[in-house]
Backbone as CSV, one residue per row, in Angstrom:
resi,resn,N_x,N_y,N_z,CA_x,CA_y,CA_z,C_x,C_y,C_z
1,MET,126.060,114.228,75.423,125.755,113.363,74.564,126.932,113.111,73.168
2,THR,127.111,111.674,72.964,128.462,111.620,71.964,128.028,111.966,70.716
3,PRO,128.562,112.956,69.883,127.861,113.191,68.794,128.267,112.196,67.605
4,LEU,127.353,112.422,66.613,127.096,111.211,65.926,128.965,111.086,64.939
5,ARG,129.155,110.032,64.741,130.411,109.660,64.031,130.392,108.558,62.808
6,MET,131.283,108.568,61.849,130.998,108.036,60.647,132.231,106.791,60.536
7,THR,131.849,105.484,60.180,132.754,104.639,60.017,132.345,104.412,58.333
8,VAL,133.622,103.250,58.199,133.704,102.899,56.880,133.299,101.354,56.339
9,ASN,132.488,100.678,56.280,132.099,99.588,56.053,133.331,98.774,54.941
10,ASP,132.697,97.500,54.747,133.617,96.785,53.665,133.842,97.251,52.060
11,VAL,132.776,97.826,51.919,133.156,98.228,50.149,133.366,99.572,50.143
12,GLY,134.000,100.449,51.105,134.585,101.531,51.527,133.439,102.698,51.615
13,MET,132.030,102.331,51.721,131.132,103.406,52.183,130.854,104.010,53.367
14,SER,130.374,105.300,53.310,130.487,105.848,54.768,129.290,105.441,55.829
15,LYS,129.568,105.299,56.827,127.775,104.860,57.505,127.837,105.223,58.992
16,PRO,126.640,105.531,59.471,126.689,106.163,60.272,127.009,104.893,61.899
17,SER,127.837,105.907,62.962,128.152,104.720,64.205,127.031,105.405,65.073
18,TYR,126.213,104.612,65.333,125.095,104.959,66.346,125.450,105.012,67.660
19,LYS,124.910,106.108,68.491,125.509,105.912,69.860,124.068,105.119,70.597
20,TRP,122.848,104.604,70.102,122.153,103.720,70.292,121.599,102.605,69.613
21,GLN,121.920,101.307,69.782,121.698,100.164,68.593,120.032,99.908,68.733
22,ARG,119.622,99.840,70.125,118.054,99.518,70.024,117.424,101.235,70.946
23,VAL,116.297,101.471,70.646,115.493,102.692,71.588,114.215,102.460,71.471
24,LEU,113.945,102.927,72.397,112.287,103.092,72.653,111.963,104.749,72.631
25,LEU,111.046,105.074,71.378,110.432,105.941,70.845,109.376,106.146,71.504
26,LYS,108.996,107.372,72.564,108.018,107.291,73.139,107.361,108.691,72.515
27,VAL,105.816,108.660,71.798,105.196,109.499,70.923,104.038,110.044,71.926
28,SER,103.751,111.382,72.205,102.597,111.660,73.140,101.398,111.833,72.240
29,GLY,100.327,111.827,72.904,99.301,111.798,72.008,99.342,113.477,71.334
30,GLU,99.597,113.843,72.155,99.568,116.004,72.085,100.583,115.856,70.888
31,ALA,101.441,115.232,70.921,102.484,115.748,69.900,101.762,115.576,68.426
32,LEU,100.975,114.134,68.194,100.636,113.497,67.006,99.312,114.385,66.612
33,ALA,98.911,115.416,67.327,97.487,116.620,67.076,98.087,117.378,66.421
34,GLY,99.560,117.730,66.446,100.204,119.022,65.476,99.250,120.236,66.431
35,ASP,99.032,120.876,65.156,97.971,122.222,65.421,96.884,122.129,66.244
36,HIS,96.594,120.999,66.698,95.062,120.454,66.688,93.925,120.842,66.077
37,ALA,94.154,121.103,64.834,93.180,121.143,63.721,91.890,120.114,63.738
38,GLN,92.599,118.584,64.216,92.173,117.949,64.313,93.014,116.641,64.936
39,ASN,92.421,115.478,65.485,92.916,114.322,66.298,94.144,114.235,66.301
40,ILE,94.734,113.903,64.696,95.830,113.668,64.060,96.305,113.845,63.358
41,ASP,97.445,114.848,62.997,97.897,115.192,61.977,98.438,114.495,61.273
42,PRO,97.980,114.151,59.918,99.103,113.241,59.104,100.526,113.796,58.488
43,LYS,100.456,114.863,58.543,101.869,115.517,58.220,102.915,115.022,59.326
44,ILE,102.504,114.870,60.681,103.235,114.739,61.702,103.311,113.530,61.793
45,THR,102.816,112.474,61.364,102.699,110.918,61.425,103.955,110.315,60.354
46,MET,103.484,111.512,58.897,104.543,110.860,58.137,105.858,111.623,58.409
47,ALA,106.240,112.548,59.293,107.656,113.101,59.663,108.018,112.043,60.274
48,ILE,107.392,111.367,61.472,107.960,110.351,62.050,108.029,109.308,61.377
49,ALA,107.420,108.769,60.110,107.901,107.438,59.228,109.214,107.892,58.773
50,ARG,109.078,109.105,58.164,110.469,108.970,57.357,111.643,109.246,58.113
51,GLU,111.636,110.173,59.576,112.743,110.408,60.297,113.332,108.683,60.879
52,VAL,112.083,107.709,61.161,112.902,106.445,61.466,113.076,105.509,60.436
53,ALA,112.553,106.017,59.346,113.013,105.144,58.252,114.573,105.633,57.747
54,SER,115.117,106.856,57.693,115.995,107.321,58.072,117.274,106.348,58.505
55,VAL,116.847,105.427,59.504,117.806,104.599,60.051,117.646,103.713,60.013
56,THR,116.168,102.824,60.078,115.883,101.775,59.896,116.489,101.026,58.548
57,ARG,115.808,101.762,57.496,116.915,101.243,56.412,117.891,101.064,56.092
58,LEU,118.724,101.573,56.897,120.434,101.252,56.631,120.331,99.868,57.027
59,GLY,119.435,99.069,57.205,119.719,96.946,57.705,119.898,96.982,58.987
60,ILE,120.023,95.430,59.260,120.125,94.853,60.299,121.140,95.819,61.792
61,GLU,122.489,96.126,60.867,123.236,96.781,61.329,122.936,97.927,62.366
62,ALA,121.714,98.635,61.417,121.102,100.310,62.223,120.866,99.897,63.201
63,CYS,120.047,101.067,63.907,119.435,101.162,65.021,118.058,100.697,64.906
64,LEU,117.653,99.774,65.911,116.457,98.988,65.880,115.513,99.822,66.787
65,VAL,113.986,100.212,65.835,113.351,100.909,67.019,111.885,100.259,67.381
66,ALA,111.623,100.856,68.315,110.091,100.515,69.076,109.603,101.703,69.357
67,ILE,108.267,101.904,69.158,107.803,103.413,69.683,106.685,102.897,70.711
68,VAL,106.428,103.098,71.514,105.064,103.757,72.446,104.265,104.934,72.069
69,VAL,103.092,105.266,71.959,102.313,105.964,71.739,101.531,106.303,72.805
70,GLY,101.267,107.600,73.074,100.016,107.937,74.307,98.274,108.139,73.343
71,GLY,97.552,108.439,73.876,96.385,108.821,73.573,95.357,109.759,73.489
72,GLY,96.676,110.885,74.248,95.879,112.123,74.638,95.296,113.154,73.609
73,ASN,95.698,112.731,72.256,94.797,113.597,71.435,93.842,113.119,71.062
74,ILE,93.621,111.933,71.673,91.588,111.383,71.323,90.969,111.253,72.695
75,PHE,91.317,110.734,73.600,90.788,110.356,74.862,92.004,110.746,76.028
76,ARG,91.896,111.631,77.168,92.438,111.099,78.507,91.890,110.912,79.605
77,GLY,92.266,109.712,79.915,91.178,109.137,81.025,91.223,109.948,82.260
78,SER,92.196,110.139,82.896,92.201,111.124,84.229,91.202,112.324,84.009
79,SER,90.883,112.934,82.408,90.311,114.092,82.928,88.953,113.722,82.536
80,TRP,88.234,112.547,82.368,87.194,112.706,81.950,86.182,111.558,83.573
81,VAL,87.303,111.307,84.359,86.645,110.791,85.602,85.657,111.431,85.988
82,GLY,84.730,110.948,86.631,83.659,111.322,87.412,82.049,112.001,86.461
83,SER,82.645,111.890,84.693,81.375,112.487,83.693,80.812,111.255,83.509
84,SER,79.244,111.485,84.015,78.197,110.521,83.486,78.869,109.196,84.234
85,GLY,79.370,109.535,85.700,79.769,108.252,86.636,80.790,107.350,85.987
86,LEU,81.397,108.019,85.272,82.667,107.016,84.702,83.772,107.181,85.852
87,ASP,83.993,105.793,86.122,85.176,105.540,87.052,86.577,105.676,86.510
88,ARG,87.452,105.835,87.202,89.304,105.951,87.106,89.317,104.543,85.966
89,SER,88.961,103.216,86.221,89.566,102.284,85.521,88.975,102.249,84.305
90,SER,87.606,102.475,84.324,87.111,102.575,82.744,87.281,103.496,82.015
91,ALA,87.509,104.849,82.374,88.096,106.018,81.758,89.400,105.398,81.394
92,ASP,90.611,105.202,82.143,91.844,104.524,82.060,91.678,103.637,80.657
93,HIS,90.939,102.760,80.911,90.653,101.598,79.542,90.450,102.273,78.403
94,ILE,89.282,103.475,78.394,89.447,103.987,76.971,90.383,104.896,76.658
95,GLY,90.787,105.168,77.514,92.118,105.954,76.966,93.341,104.841,76.586
96,MET,93.508,103.650,76.993,94.426,102.512,76.107,93.621,102.280,75.002
97,LEU,92.306,102.130,74.651,91.842,102.183,73.366,92.484,103.189,72.151
98,ALA,92.105,104.516,72.831,92.975,105.504,72.047,94.047,105.845,71.661
99,THR,94.854,104.830,72.312,96.510,104.749,72.008,96.488,103.654,70.857
100,VAL,95.660,102.765,70.753,96.121,101.712,69.450,95.195,102.571,68.394
101,MET,94.100,103.231,68.174,93.901,104.046,67.453,95.344,104.819,66.610
102,ASN,95.679,105.162,67.669,97.070,105.804,66.963,98.130,105.271,66.273
103,ALA,98.101,103.743,67.235,99.362,102.784,66.836,98.905,102.378,65.435
104,ILE,97.523,102.285,65.159,97.329,101.487,63.913,97.421,102.844,62.581
105,PHE,97.015,103.828,63.110,97.192,105.275,62.008,98.688,105.303,61.840
106,LEU,99.584,105.124,62.842,101.002,105.396,62.719,101.722,104.298,61.989
107,GLN,101.073,102.980,62.323,101.963,101.550,61.286,101.052,102.004,60.008
108,ALA,99.955,102.398,59.676,99.454,102.346,57.983,100.435,103.257,57.580
109,THR,100.823,105.122,57.984,101.777,105.707,57.563,103.153,104.785,57.212
110,MET,103.934,104.606,58.237,104.840,103.772,57.931,105.314,102.808,57.379
111,GLU,103.941,101.900,56.894,103.764,100.935,55.922,103.846,101.405,54.383
112,SER,103.420,102.562,54.477,102.967,103.615,52.996,104.491,103.765,52.520
113,ILE,105.271,103.717,53.194,106.327,104.037,52.697,107.360,102.856,53.129
114,GLY,107.360,102.003,52.976,107.760,100.650,52.645,108.784,99.986,54.249
115,ILE,107.799,100.813,55.207,108.904,100.109,56.967,107.944,99.355,57.013
116,PRO,108.430,97.936,57.364,107.521,96.757,58.118,107.544,97.419,59.252
117,THR,106.414,96.984,59.825,105.594,97.734,61.224,104.804,96.464,61.633
118,ARG,104.614,96.267,62.913,104.202,95.547,63.948,103.490,96.569,64.851
119,VAL,102.086,96.189,64.997,101.592,96.737,65.898,101.185,95.411,67.593
120,GLN,101.565,95.814,68.368,101.471,94.900,69.692,100.464,95.646,70.810
121,THR,99.496,95.256,71.412,98.545,95.505,72.253,98.889,94.940,73.396
122,ALA,98.638,95.630,75.166,98.717,95.169,75.865,97.736,94.117,76.598
123,PHE,96.859,94.432,75.865,95.508,93.109,76.001,95.017,92.854,74.809
124,ARG,94.486,91.895,74.703,94.133,91.180,73.152,93.176,91.907,72.188
125,MET,93.160,92.321,70.904,92.461,92.316,70.179,92.876,91.979,68.614
126,CYS,92.735,90.877,68.945,93.438,89.770,67.932,92.961,90.181,66.440
127,GLU,92.025,90.854,66.155,91.537,91.247,64.725,92.267,92.474,64.061
128,VAL,92.899,93.086,65.059,93.457,94.195,64.807,95.089,94.488,64.690
129,ALA,95.664,93.716,65.962,96.841,93.678,66.079,97.152,92.321,66.840
130,GLU,98.690,92.228,66.469,99.149,91.299,67.909,99.235,91.420,69.220
131,PRO,98.575,90.486,70.057,99.017,90.627,71.318,100.399,91.039,72.120
132,TYR,100.635,91.592,73.417,102.127,91.687,73.708,102.776,90.579,73.821
133,ILE,104.034,90.094,73.229,104.692,89.118,73.800,106.506,89.406,73.540
134,ARG,107.135,89.889,74.944,107.938,90.396,74.941,108.903,89.189,73.696
135,ARG,109.060,88.321,73.847,110.190,87.237,72.927,109.644,87.466,71.086
136,ARG,108.317,87.713,71.422,108.030,88.186,69.348,108.197,89.436,69.053
137,ALA,107.877,90.565,69.845,108.292,91.905,69.721,110.016,91.892,69.894
138,ILE,110.992,91.248,70.323,112.114,91.340,70.483,112.645,90.705,68.902
139,ARG,111.885,89.773,68.397,112.328,88.963,67.175,112.018,89.690,66.036
140,HIS,110.678,90.715,66.034,110.240,91.658,65.011,111.342,92.485,65.023
141,LEU,112.070,93.073,65.913,113.228,93.884,66.115,114.595,93.094,65.122
142,GLU,114.602,92.221,65.762,115.802,91.977,65.291,116.004,91.552,63.659
143,LYS,114.887,91.616,63.314,114.588,91.228,62.024,114.185,92.853,60.653
144,GLY,114.429,93.927,61.881,114.573,94.976,61.084,113.300,95.925,61.317
145,ARG,112.123,94.939,61.800,110.709,96.261,61.562,110.620,96.746,62.993
146,VAL,109.803,97.650,62.648,109.353,98.879,63.929,108.634,97.962,64.338
147,VAL,108.233,98.257,65.778,107.296,97.237,66.560,106.724,98.993,67.449
148,ILE,105.440,98.654,67.145,104.487,99.863,67.849,103.865,98.983,69.159
149,PHE,104.189,99.790,70.582,103.293,99.093,71.486,102.206,100.180,72.079
150,ALA,101.166,99.586,71.898,99.724,100.147,72.156,99.026,99.794,73.470
151,ALA,98.133,100.360,73.782,97.243,99.917,75.173,98.049,100.138,76.555
152,GLY,99.097,101.012,76.821,100.075,101.158,77.588,99.944,100.179,78.201
153,THR,100.318,99.983,79.741,100.604,98.236,80.012,99.491,97.393,80.658
154,GLY,98.355,98.416,79.531,97.021,97.024,80.084,96.239,97.406,81.444
155,ASN,96.807,97.816,81.913,96.289,98.187,83.282,96.109,99.947,83.732
156,PRO,94.714,99.800,84.037,94.675,101.692,84.938,95.421,102.018,85.717
157,PHE,95.549,103.205,85.793,96.170,103.958,86.857,98.008,104.026,86.548
158,PHE,98.076,103.446,85.464,99.375,103.468,84.593,99.644,104.492,83.904
159,THR,100.466,105.539,83.390,100.394,106.198,82.145,101.357,105.583,81.217
160,THR,101.144,105.986,79.632,101.762,105.740,78.650,103.608,105.918,78.767
161,ASP,103.757,106.823,79.907,105.037,107.182,80.144,105.994,105.981,80.805
162,THR,104.932,105.305,81.683,105.115,104.153,82.236,105.422,102.984,81.667
163,ALA,104.394,102.970,80.897,104.643,101.715,79.584,105.806,102.078,78.833
164,ALA,106.217,103.015,78.207,107.224,103.345,78.048,108.650,102.865,78.859
165,ALA,108.812,103.085,79.521,109.735,102.533,80.417,110.272,101.437,81.092
166,LEU,108.710,100.777,81.204,108.489,99.342,81.050,108.843,98.410,79.887
167,ARG,108.102,99.037,78.631,108.663,98.380,77.512,110.063,98.240,77.423
168,CYS,110.481,99.353,77.658,112.487,99.687,77.323,113.334,98.399,78.113
169,ALA,112.400,98.468,79.255,113.590,97.322,79.839,113.177,96.324,79.386
170,GLU,111.942,95.717,79.116,111.882,94.411,78.816,112.395,93.970,77.344
171,ILE,112.381,94.772,76.436,113.494,94.775,75.050,114.481,94.985,75.377
172,ASN,115.091,95.632,76.276,116.654,95.378,76.608,116.640,96.615,75.376
173,ALA,115.900,97.766,75.480,116.164,98.735,74.823,117.488,99.768,75.720
174,GLU,118.066,100.582,74.975,119.256,101.129,75.582,118.903,102.551,76.168
175,VAL,117.878,103.347,75.531,117.134,104.668,76.070,115.971,104.715,75.351
176,VAL,115.353,105.949,75.999,113.453,106.296,76.307,113.998,107.901,75.480
177,LEU,113.612,107.774,74.149,113.610,108.695,73.334,112.051,109.379,73.492
178,LYS,111.538,110.724,74.375,110.489,110.931,74.579,110.296,112.101,73.895
179,ALA,109.505,112.065,72.704,108.832,113.236,71.343,108.042,114.151,72.070
180,THR,107.853,115.080,72.247,106.816,116.143,72.631,107.063,117.706,72.122
181,ASN,105.983,118.359,72.468,106.101,119.689,71.619,106.842,120.490,72.398
182,VAL,107.775,120.209,73.035,108.630,121.295,74.046,109.875,121.032,73.315
183,ASP,111.050,122.016,73.720,112.550,121.541,73.103,113.097,120.577,74.554
184,GLY,112.531,120.449,75.343,113.108,119.360,76.392,112.478,119.958,77.745
185,VAL,113.267,120.149,78.851,112.697,120.386,80.071,113.572,121.591,80.676
186,PHE,112.706,122.194,81.230,113.261,123.990,81.220,112.899,124.012,83.039
187,ASP,113.748,124.997,83.193,113.865,125.224,84.786,112.160,126.138,85.292
188,ASP,111.715,126.561,84.331,110.488,126.928,84.234,109.725,127.142,82.930
189,ASP,108.168,127.275,83.100,107.441,127.204,82.086,107.974,128.017,80.865
190,PRO,108.536,128.277,79.928,108.720,128.890,78.899,107.668,129.298,78.347
191,ARG,106.209,129.028,78.727,105.172,129.803,78.081,105.138,131.181,78.787
192,HIS,105.405,131.008,79.928,104.996,132.278,80.702,106.068,132.798,81.173
193,ASN,107.190,132.276,80.948,108.560,132.868,81.640,109.368,132.821,80.579
194,PRO,109.554,134.484,79.769,110.627,133.992,78.684,111.626,133.962,78.657
195,ASN,112.305,134.187,80.112,113.846,133.846,80.519,114.205,132.602,80.732
196,ALA,112.843,131.737,80.561,112.887,130.264,81.372,114.171,129.444,80.391
197,ARG,114.988,128.974,81.094,116.332,128.101,80.750,115.879,126.581,80.383
198,LEU,116.747,126.146,79.308,116.769,124.421,78.959,117.770,124.237,79.467
199,LEU,117.056,122.810,80.486,118.274,122.047,81.093,118.638,121.200,80.054
200,GLU,119.912,121.283,79.801,120.866,120.440,78.938,120.832,118.888,79.061
201,THR,120.897,118.860,80.791,121.730,117.415,81.400,120.916,117.646,82.627
202,LEU,120.194,116.100,82.970,119.809,116.239,84.690,119.792,114.764,85.337
203,THR,120.070,114.793,86.573,119.888,113.081,86.951,118.504,112.983,87.267
204,TYR,118.530,111.409,87.342,117.298,110.992,87.726,116.621,111.732,89.019
205,GLN,117.338,111.754,89.850,116.962,112.350,91.445,116.923,114.303,91.327
206,ASP,117.108,114.819,90.100,116.950,116.197,89.896,115.706,116.388,89.396
207,VAL,115.176,115.317,88.469,113.785,115.226,88.213,112.980,114.798,89.366
208,LEU,113.260,114.164,90.449,112.447,113.616,91.459,112.242,114.635,92.371
209,SER,113.707,114.976,93.219,113.463,116.169,93.955,112.863,117.746,93.494
210,ARG,113.282,118.102,92.111,112.543,119.266,91.873,111.034,119.308,91.196
211,ASP,110.549,118.168,91.109,109.178,117.647,90.337,109.011,118.300,89.229
212,LEU,110.115,117.968,88.175,110.418,118.598,86.571,109.299,117.315,86.040
213,SER,108.725,118.335,85.044,107.891,117.886,84.206,108.579,117.069,82.739
214,VAL,109.168,115.456,83.465,109.683,114.991,82.287,108.784,113.753,82.057
215,MET,108.813,113.116,83.062,108.003,111.513,83.103,107.159,111.846,84.282
216,ASP,105.972,110.932,84.812,105.637,110.943,86.056,106.703,110.205,86.798
217,MET,106.266,109.796,88.575,107.210,109.238,89.090,107.560,107.821,88.867
218,THR,106.447,107.200,88.565,106.789,105.968,88.615,107.662,105.501,87.350
219,ALA,107.366,106.308,86.477,108.171,105.604,85.012,109.622,106.471,85.174
220,ILE,110.107,107.238,85.891,111.491,107.935,85.937,112.211,107.065,87.096
221,THR,111.517,106.809,88.424,111.919,105.670,89.121,112.284,104.435,88.717
222,LEU,111.493,103.844,87.479,111.408,102.615,86.746,112.807,102.713,85.680
223,CYS,112.942,103.776,84.866,114.206,104.346,84.576,115.440,104.267,85.371
224,GLN,115.162,104.860,86.730,116.480,104.778,87.410,117.028,103.669,87.901
225,GLU,116.165,102.746,88.335,116.454,101.467,88.549,116.967,100.450,87.697
226,ASN,116.753,100.613,86.642,117.208,100.080,85.253,118.508,100.774,84.555
227,ASN,118.766,101.918,85.110,119.740,102.779,84.249,119.391,103.254,83.023
228,ILE,118.268,103.281,82.700,117.570,104.069,81.376,117.755,105.229,81.005
229,PRO,118.751,106.019,80.153,118.456,107.253,80.097,116.957,107.531,79.279
230,VAL,116.926,108.755,79.391,115.838,109.291,79.032,116.109,110.497,78.058
231,VAL,115.851,111.082,76.756,115.883,112.129,76.364,114.855,112.475,75.783
232,VAL,114.420,113.876,76.138,113.056,115.034,76.131,113.363,115.703,74.748
233,PHE,112.715,115.968,73.905,113.229,117.079,72.560,112.083,117.307,71.958
234,ASN,111.769,117.827,71.307,110.941,118.377,70.772,110.301,118.136,69.146
235,LEU,109.519,117.327,69.092,109.059,116.507,67.621,108.697,117.233,66.503
236,THR,108.504,118.568,66.477,107.858,119.436,65.764,108.941,119.947,64.778
237,LYS,110.232,119.403,65.004,111.252,120.149,64.830,111.917,119.159,63.966
238,SER,111.963,119.416,62.490,112.408,118.754,61.571,113.722,117.719,62.006
239,GLY,113.910,116.696,62.097,115.658,116.022,61.946,115.613,115.625,63.593
240,ASN,114.931,116.011,64.440,115.325,115.747,65.705,115.475,114.240,66.432
241,ILE,114.421,113.461,65.492,114.084,111.915,66.221,115.329,111.206,65.223
242,SER,115.528,111.181,64.084,116.960,110.904,63.850,118.427,111.848,64.293
243,LYS,118.485,112.721,65.158,119.428,113.386,65.871,119.615,113.084,67.175
244,ALA,118.354,112.711,67.724,118.296,111.386,69.152,118.869,110.591,69.045
245,ILE,118.126,109.769,67.991,118.729,108.218,67.413,120.116,108.112,67.479
246,LEU,120.646,109.039,66.786,122.213,109.139,66.578,123.048,109.007,67.544
247,GLY,122.510,110.155,68.806,122.863,110.485,69.723,123.760,112.294,69.950
248,GLU,123.143,112.505,68.631,123.468,113.743,68.432,122.804,114.639,70.105
249,ARG,123.495,116.155,70.213,122.884,116.772,71.122,121.425,117.487,70.929
250,VAL,120.710,117.027,71.300,119.207,117.898,71.286,118.487,117.335,72.307
251,GLY,117.393,118.798,72.602,116.871,118.428,74.108,117.517,118.210,74.894
252,THR,116.820,117.319,76.277,117.345,117.471,77.424,117.811,115.688,77.524
253,LEU,118.630,115.439,78.341,119.205,114.173,78.472,119.126,114.221,80.328
254,VAL,118.415,113.332,80.476,118.053,112.546,81.836,118.860,111.285,82.330
255,GLY,120.057,111.193,83.098,120.553,110.274,83.313,121.529,109.616,84.547
256,GLU,122.097,109.412,84.294,123.307,108.557,85.235,123.578,109.968,86.569
257,PRO,123.667,109.308,87.716,124.452,110.705,88.590,125.428,111.309,87.981
258,SER,126.757,110.910,87.265,127.780,111.366,86.624,127.410,112.732,85.941
259,VAL,126.374,112.479,85.467,125.592,113.658,84.465,125.475,115.105,85.082
260,SER,125.849,116.094,85.295,125.597,117.768,85.764,124.771,117.858,85.377
261,THR,123.905,118.575,85.882,122.797,119.458,85.229,123.909,121.099,85.040
262,THR,123.087,120.898,83.589,123.497,122.346,82.986,122.444,123.052,82.261
263,ALA,122.373,124.166,81.855,121.436,125.031,81.471,121.995,126.043,80.432
264,ARG,121.040,125.801,79.808,120.934,126.811,78.167,120.220,127.776,77.915
265,ALA,120.414,129.165,77.972,119.999,130.180,78.072,118.631,130.386,76.382
């Protein structure tokens, strides 16, 4: 990935030259839980808010940021199917409601430090958030607001990773930044194999053919069809969100076929 560059504005002040001008940040529910002492770790949401603020506060010429949140820290639908007669559709709808809870919490955190934020849900919950309207979402971004998309795609059987890829394509964002609790994509599970290597770059086909844990097949295929790169990185390491937005090397980059597969021990 291209490193951060600096340019000089009209008054002689240096400012960052962004690799990405409009990004979609995907934050998993598990990442929001932090050390899992509680469902949502306020330190994690504040860290996200401060790093997003570090780029959005530079004005409209800075990077525009939209966010999709998961809900697995509160309720993961697929894990509850069959419990007390709960079918998959109902379980997934409960999971969508969990993402709304996370989105409202993250919105409150961001606004507490002065970041104008809007939550849009895939199905109507007008008392607590706006309904998802593509043109309105884009207009919010153009005005320098952060937009948090909640309730996934609004449909059962689709993950929030798929929602992230879909919203990224709809709002014409240039990249999906997937914030997780691991450093990126490895050639083996680093929790069980101390010799597992971090893969710095991958193609979409690498992910599909090797069944790597980047995104589900629907999400990665949608990214491939729309030529949307994906950056997988560790949310818990300070500065990683802003580094990813600025285009610095962090985590794993999944992208066009011209990107060769490389690994770092």
